[in-house]
Every structure is written in C-alpha cells, then in structure tokens.
Short mmCIF file of C-alpha atoms and ligand atoms in Angstrom, two decimals:
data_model
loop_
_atom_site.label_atom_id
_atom_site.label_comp_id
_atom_site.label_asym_id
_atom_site.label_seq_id
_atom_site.Cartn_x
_atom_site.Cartn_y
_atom_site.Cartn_z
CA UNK C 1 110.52 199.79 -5.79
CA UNK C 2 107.39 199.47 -3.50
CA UNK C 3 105.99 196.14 -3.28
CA UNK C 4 102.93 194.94 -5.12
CA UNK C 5 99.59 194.45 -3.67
CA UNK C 6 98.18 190.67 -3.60
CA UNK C 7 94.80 190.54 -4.64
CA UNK C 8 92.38 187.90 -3.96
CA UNK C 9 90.18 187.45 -6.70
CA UNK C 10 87.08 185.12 -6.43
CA UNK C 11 83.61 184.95 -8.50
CA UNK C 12 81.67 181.87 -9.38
CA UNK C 13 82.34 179.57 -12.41
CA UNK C 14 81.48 181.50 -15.18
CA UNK C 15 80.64 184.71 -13.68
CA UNK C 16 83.22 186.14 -16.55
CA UNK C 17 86.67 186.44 -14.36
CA UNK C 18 88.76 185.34 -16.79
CA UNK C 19 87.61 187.53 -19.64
CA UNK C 20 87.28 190.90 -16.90
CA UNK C 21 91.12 189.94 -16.00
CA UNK C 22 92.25 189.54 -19.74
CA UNK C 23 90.65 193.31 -20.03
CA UNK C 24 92.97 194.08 -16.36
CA UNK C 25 95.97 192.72 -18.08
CA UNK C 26 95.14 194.95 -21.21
CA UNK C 27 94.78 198.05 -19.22
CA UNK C 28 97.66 197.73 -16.54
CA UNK C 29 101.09 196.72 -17.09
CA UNK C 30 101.63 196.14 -12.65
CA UNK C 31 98.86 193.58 -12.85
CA UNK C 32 99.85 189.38 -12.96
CA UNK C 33 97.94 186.75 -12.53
CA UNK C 34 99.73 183.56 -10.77
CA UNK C 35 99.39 180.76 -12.55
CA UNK C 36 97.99 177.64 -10.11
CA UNK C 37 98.87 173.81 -10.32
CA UNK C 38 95.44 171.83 -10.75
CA UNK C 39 94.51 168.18 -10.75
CA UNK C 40 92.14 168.66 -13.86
CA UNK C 41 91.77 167.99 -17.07
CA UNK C 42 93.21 171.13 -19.82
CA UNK C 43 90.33 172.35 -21.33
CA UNK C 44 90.65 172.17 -25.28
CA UNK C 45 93.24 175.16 -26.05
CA UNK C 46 94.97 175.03 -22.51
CA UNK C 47 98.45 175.01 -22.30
CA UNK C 48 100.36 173.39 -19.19
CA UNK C 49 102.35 176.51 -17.32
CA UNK C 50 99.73 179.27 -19.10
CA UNK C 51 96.14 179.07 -17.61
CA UNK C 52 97.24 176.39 -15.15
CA UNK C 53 100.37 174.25 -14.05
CA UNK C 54 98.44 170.64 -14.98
CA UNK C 55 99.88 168.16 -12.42
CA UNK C 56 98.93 164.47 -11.02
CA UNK C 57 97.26 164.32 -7.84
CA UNK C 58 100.53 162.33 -6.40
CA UNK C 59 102.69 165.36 -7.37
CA UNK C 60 100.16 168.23 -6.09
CA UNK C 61 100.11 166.01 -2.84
CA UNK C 62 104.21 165.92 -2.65
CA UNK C 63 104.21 169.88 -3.33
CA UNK C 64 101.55 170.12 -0.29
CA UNK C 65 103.78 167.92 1.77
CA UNK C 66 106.45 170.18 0.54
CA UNK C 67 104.78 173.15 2.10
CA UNK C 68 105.02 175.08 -1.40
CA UNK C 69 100.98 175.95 -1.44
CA UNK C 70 100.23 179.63 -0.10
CA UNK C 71 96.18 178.07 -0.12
CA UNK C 72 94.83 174.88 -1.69
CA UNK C 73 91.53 173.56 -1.99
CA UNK C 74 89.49 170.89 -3.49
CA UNK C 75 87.24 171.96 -5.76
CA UNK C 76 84.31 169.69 -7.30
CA UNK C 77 86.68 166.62 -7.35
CA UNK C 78 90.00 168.48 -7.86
CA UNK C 79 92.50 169.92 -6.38
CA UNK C 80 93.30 173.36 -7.25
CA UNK C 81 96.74 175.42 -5.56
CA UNK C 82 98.70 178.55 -5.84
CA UNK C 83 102.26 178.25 -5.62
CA UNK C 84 103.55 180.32 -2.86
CA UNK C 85 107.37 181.73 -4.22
CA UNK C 86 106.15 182.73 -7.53
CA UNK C 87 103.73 185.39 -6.43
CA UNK C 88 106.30 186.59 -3.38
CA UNK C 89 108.57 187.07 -6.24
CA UNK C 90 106.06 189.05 -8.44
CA UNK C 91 105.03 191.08 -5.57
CA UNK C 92 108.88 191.95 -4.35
CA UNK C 93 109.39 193.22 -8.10
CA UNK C 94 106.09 195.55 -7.21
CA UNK C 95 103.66 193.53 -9.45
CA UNK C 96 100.06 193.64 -8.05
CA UNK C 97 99.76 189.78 -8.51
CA UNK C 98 95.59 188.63 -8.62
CA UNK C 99 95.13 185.27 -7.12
CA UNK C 100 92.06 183.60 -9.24
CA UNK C 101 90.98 181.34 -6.70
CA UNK C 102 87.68 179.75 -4.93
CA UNK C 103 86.19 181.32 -1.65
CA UNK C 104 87.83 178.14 0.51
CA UNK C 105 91.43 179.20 -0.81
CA UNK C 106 90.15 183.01 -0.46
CA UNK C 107 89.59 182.36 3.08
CA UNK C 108 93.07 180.97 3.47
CA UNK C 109 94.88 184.27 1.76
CA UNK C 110 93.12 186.54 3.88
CA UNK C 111 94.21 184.67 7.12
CA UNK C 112 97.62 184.48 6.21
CA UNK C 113 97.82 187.87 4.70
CA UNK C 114 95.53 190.19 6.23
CA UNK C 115 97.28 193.06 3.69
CA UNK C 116 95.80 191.26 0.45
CA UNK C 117 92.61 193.07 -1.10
CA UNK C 118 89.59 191.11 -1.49
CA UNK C 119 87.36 191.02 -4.32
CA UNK C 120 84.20 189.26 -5.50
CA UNK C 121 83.08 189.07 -8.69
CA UNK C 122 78.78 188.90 -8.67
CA UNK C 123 77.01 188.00 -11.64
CA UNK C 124 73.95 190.14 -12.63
CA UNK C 125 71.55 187.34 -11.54
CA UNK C 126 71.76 183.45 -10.58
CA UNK C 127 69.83 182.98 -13.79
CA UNK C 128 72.31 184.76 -16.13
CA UNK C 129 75.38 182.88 -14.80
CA UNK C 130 73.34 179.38 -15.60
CA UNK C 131 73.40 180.89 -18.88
CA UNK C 132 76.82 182.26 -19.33
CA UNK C 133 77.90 178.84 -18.18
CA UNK C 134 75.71 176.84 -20.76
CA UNK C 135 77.48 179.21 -23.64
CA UNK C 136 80.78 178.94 -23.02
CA UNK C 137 80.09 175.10 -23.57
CA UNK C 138 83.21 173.78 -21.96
CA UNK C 139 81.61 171.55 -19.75
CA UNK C 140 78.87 168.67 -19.62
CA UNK C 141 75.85 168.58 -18.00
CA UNK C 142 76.74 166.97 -14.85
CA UNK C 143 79.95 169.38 -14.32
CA UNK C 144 77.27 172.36 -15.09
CA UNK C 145 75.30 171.26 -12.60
CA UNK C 146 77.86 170.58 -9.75
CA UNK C 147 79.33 174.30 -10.37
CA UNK C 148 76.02 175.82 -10.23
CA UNK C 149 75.58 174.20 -6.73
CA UNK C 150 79.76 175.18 -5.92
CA UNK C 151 78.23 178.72 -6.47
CA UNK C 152 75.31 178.55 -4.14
CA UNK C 153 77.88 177.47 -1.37
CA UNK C 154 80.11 180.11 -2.65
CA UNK C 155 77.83 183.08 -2.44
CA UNK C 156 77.64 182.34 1.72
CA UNK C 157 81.54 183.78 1.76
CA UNK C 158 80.82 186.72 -0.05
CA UNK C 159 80.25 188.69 2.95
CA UNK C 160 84.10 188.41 3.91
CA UNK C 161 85.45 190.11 0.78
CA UNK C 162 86.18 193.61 1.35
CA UNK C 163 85.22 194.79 -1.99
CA UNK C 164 82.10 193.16 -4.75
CA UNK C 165 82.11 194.03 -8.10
CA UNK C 166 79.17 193.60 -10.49
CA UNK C 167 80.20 191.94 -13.74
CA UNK C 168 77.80 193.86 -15.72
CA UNK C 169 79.87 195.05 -18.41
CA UNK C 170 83.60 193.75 -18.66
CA UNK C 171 85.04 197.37 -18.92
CA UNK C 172 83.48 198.81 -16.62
CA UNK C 173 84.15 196.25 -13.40
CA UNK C 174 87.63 196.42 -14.98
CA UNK C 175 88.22 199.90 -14.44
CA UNK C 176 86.41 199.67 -10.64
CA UNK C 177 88.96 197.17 -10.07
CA UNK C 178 91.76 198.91 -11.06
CA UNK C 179 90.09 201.74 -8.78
CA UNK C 180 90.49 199.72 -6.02
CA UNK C 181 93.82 197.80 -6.12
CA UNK C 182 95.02 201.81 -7.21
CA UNK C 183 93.13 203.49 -4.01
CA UNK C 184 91.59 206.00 -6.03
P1 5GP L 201 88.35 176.09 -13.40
O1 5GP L 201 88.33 174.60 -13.33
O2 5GP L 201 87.07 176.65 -13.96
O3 5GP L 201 89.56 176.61 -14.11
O4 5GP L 201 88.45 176.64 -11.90
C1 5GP L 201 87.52 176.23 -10.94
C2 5GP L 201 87.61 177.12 -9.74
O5 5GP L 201 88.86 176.96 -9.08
C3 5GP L 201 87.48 178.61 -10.07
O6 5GP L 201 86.64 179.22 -9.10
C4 5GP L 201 88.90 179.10 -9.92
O7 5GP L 201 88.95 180.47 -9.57
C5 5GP L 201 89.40 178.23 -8.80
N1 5GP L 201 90.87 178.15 -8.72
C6 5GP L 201 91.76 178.23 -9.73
N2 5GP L 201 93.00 178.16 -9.27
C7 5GP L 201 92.90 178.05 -7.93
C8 5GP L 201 93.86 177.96 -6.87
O8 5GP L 201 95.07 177.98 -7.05
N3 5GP L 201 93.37 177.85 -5.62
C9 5GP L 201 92.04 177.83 -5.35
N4 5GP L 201 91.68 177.74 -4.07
N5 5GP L 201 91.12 177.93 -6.31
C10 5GP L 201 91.55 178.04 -7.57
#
C-alpha cells in the first residue's frame, strides 16, 4: 500500500473549512482528518476525542515536553496541537490525513515535511467572512473580534501555500481539492 499524502489545511476562522472537509470526507473514503489536543473550551455539541482532544494547559505542556506535537501553536489565548503518531499511522495505512491547523503550525509542517501539500482556504471577501462568523453564532463579540484580527495576520502567510482555494461554493472547492491531493 502506498503511503498517504499529508495535507496542510489552513483558512481563517470561519472561512467554512469544517463544513468543505465534512463534504471531503463524504466524497473520499482515503481522506482523515487528525484530530488535535486544544486548551479551549468544547463548543456546545463537541465531543472530547471527535472535533478535538480537550486537554488542560498542564497536560498539553507535558505532551510538548514529551516531544509528541508534529506543530503547536498558540492561538488567540490557546494552545492548539496535532499529535504526531496518529497521523504517521494514518498515512503508513495510505490515508491522505488533512491537518486543520493555523498558518503558525502550517509553517511548522511544511518545514518538517517538505512532501505535505499546502492549501489555503480564501473566503470570497473580508466582508463575507465577518458575516459567516457572526452566523454561525458560536462566539461573543470580543472572540469575533480577536479572530477577525487572527485573520488579517493570517492572510500575510498565504503566499507560502502551494495551492488557494476559493470557498465559493462548498462542492465545488471540494472537488478542486480532491483535484489536487489526487494530481489530476
Ligand atoms: P477553533 O477554535 O475555531 O476550533 O480553531 C481555531 C484555529 O486553530 C483554526 O484556525 C484551526 O484550524 C486551528 N487549529 C486547530 N487545530 C490545530 C492544531 O492542531 N494546530 C494548529 N497549529 N492549529 C490548529
């Protein structure tokens, strides 16, 4: 069995990642998402090991110490981190394993493995992804306002991601991606 492809896949808070990879997941059977260990709060209808692995900062700190992080990063007050022999295993059994992860921990993945493909998610417009944002409803005010500003800061590393994809319709930049992790 020929082993998986690691994907790097980055796009602002909100841009629609999560619903675009739901779609992925749908299509592809080879495609995994690792699950990451996070210092924040579960969002109403998160489940610990599912969307994230929901730890205390001392034990995120201990796994760090522990070397067990591919990439970590702190992300507007929290510390978000993929765990490294999970996706090694996933790839080995020739999953194509997509890391959801910010443009700091992006940077990290495509030092440490210059093979991984790169992809950034774009909204239509700055003023569309305020919106999205503001629907989904999942955060306050303040939070809004500090991810809006994470995404300014985030759009300077888009220039390092081999591929961008427009999420202007969720089946469409989930067939492009599939295009590209496929090499067709
Ligand atoms: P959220 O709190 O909305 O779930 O995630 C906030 C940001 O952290 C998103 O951009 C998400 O992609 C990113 N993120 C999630 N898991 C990881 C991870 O393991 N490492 C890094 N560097 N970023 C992550």
């Amino acid at each position: 069995m020929s082993r998986g492809k690691l994907v790097v896949y980055t796009g602002y808070s909100g841009v629609g990642k999560g619903t675009i990879m739901k779609r992925l997941r749908e299509l592809d059977d080879s495609v995994k998402l690792s699950v990451s260990c996070t210092t924040r709060q579960p969002r109403e209808g998160e489940t610990n090991g599912v969307e994230y692995y929901f730890v205390s900062k001392d034990v995120f700190e201990d796994l760090i110490k522990q070397d067990g992080f591919l990439e970590y990063a702190s992300y507007c007050d929290n510390y978000y981190g993929t765990p490294e022999k999970a996706v090694d295993e996933m790839l080995a059994n020739g999953y194509n394993v997509f890391l959801e992860i910010e443009v700091q921990g992006g940077m990290q993945v495509m030092k440490k493995r210059p093979d991984c493909v790169s992809i950034f998610i774009a909204p239509p417009s700055f003023e569309e992804l305020e919106r999205r944002l503001r629907e989904r409803g999942t955060e306050d005010e303040e939070t809004i306002q500090k991810r809006l500003s994470a995404a300014e800061e985030e759009r300077k590393y888009q220039q390092y991601y081999t591929h961008t994809v427009l999420n202007d319709e969720v089946d469409r930049a989930a067939n492009e991606i599939l295009s590209i992790i496929h090499n067709k």
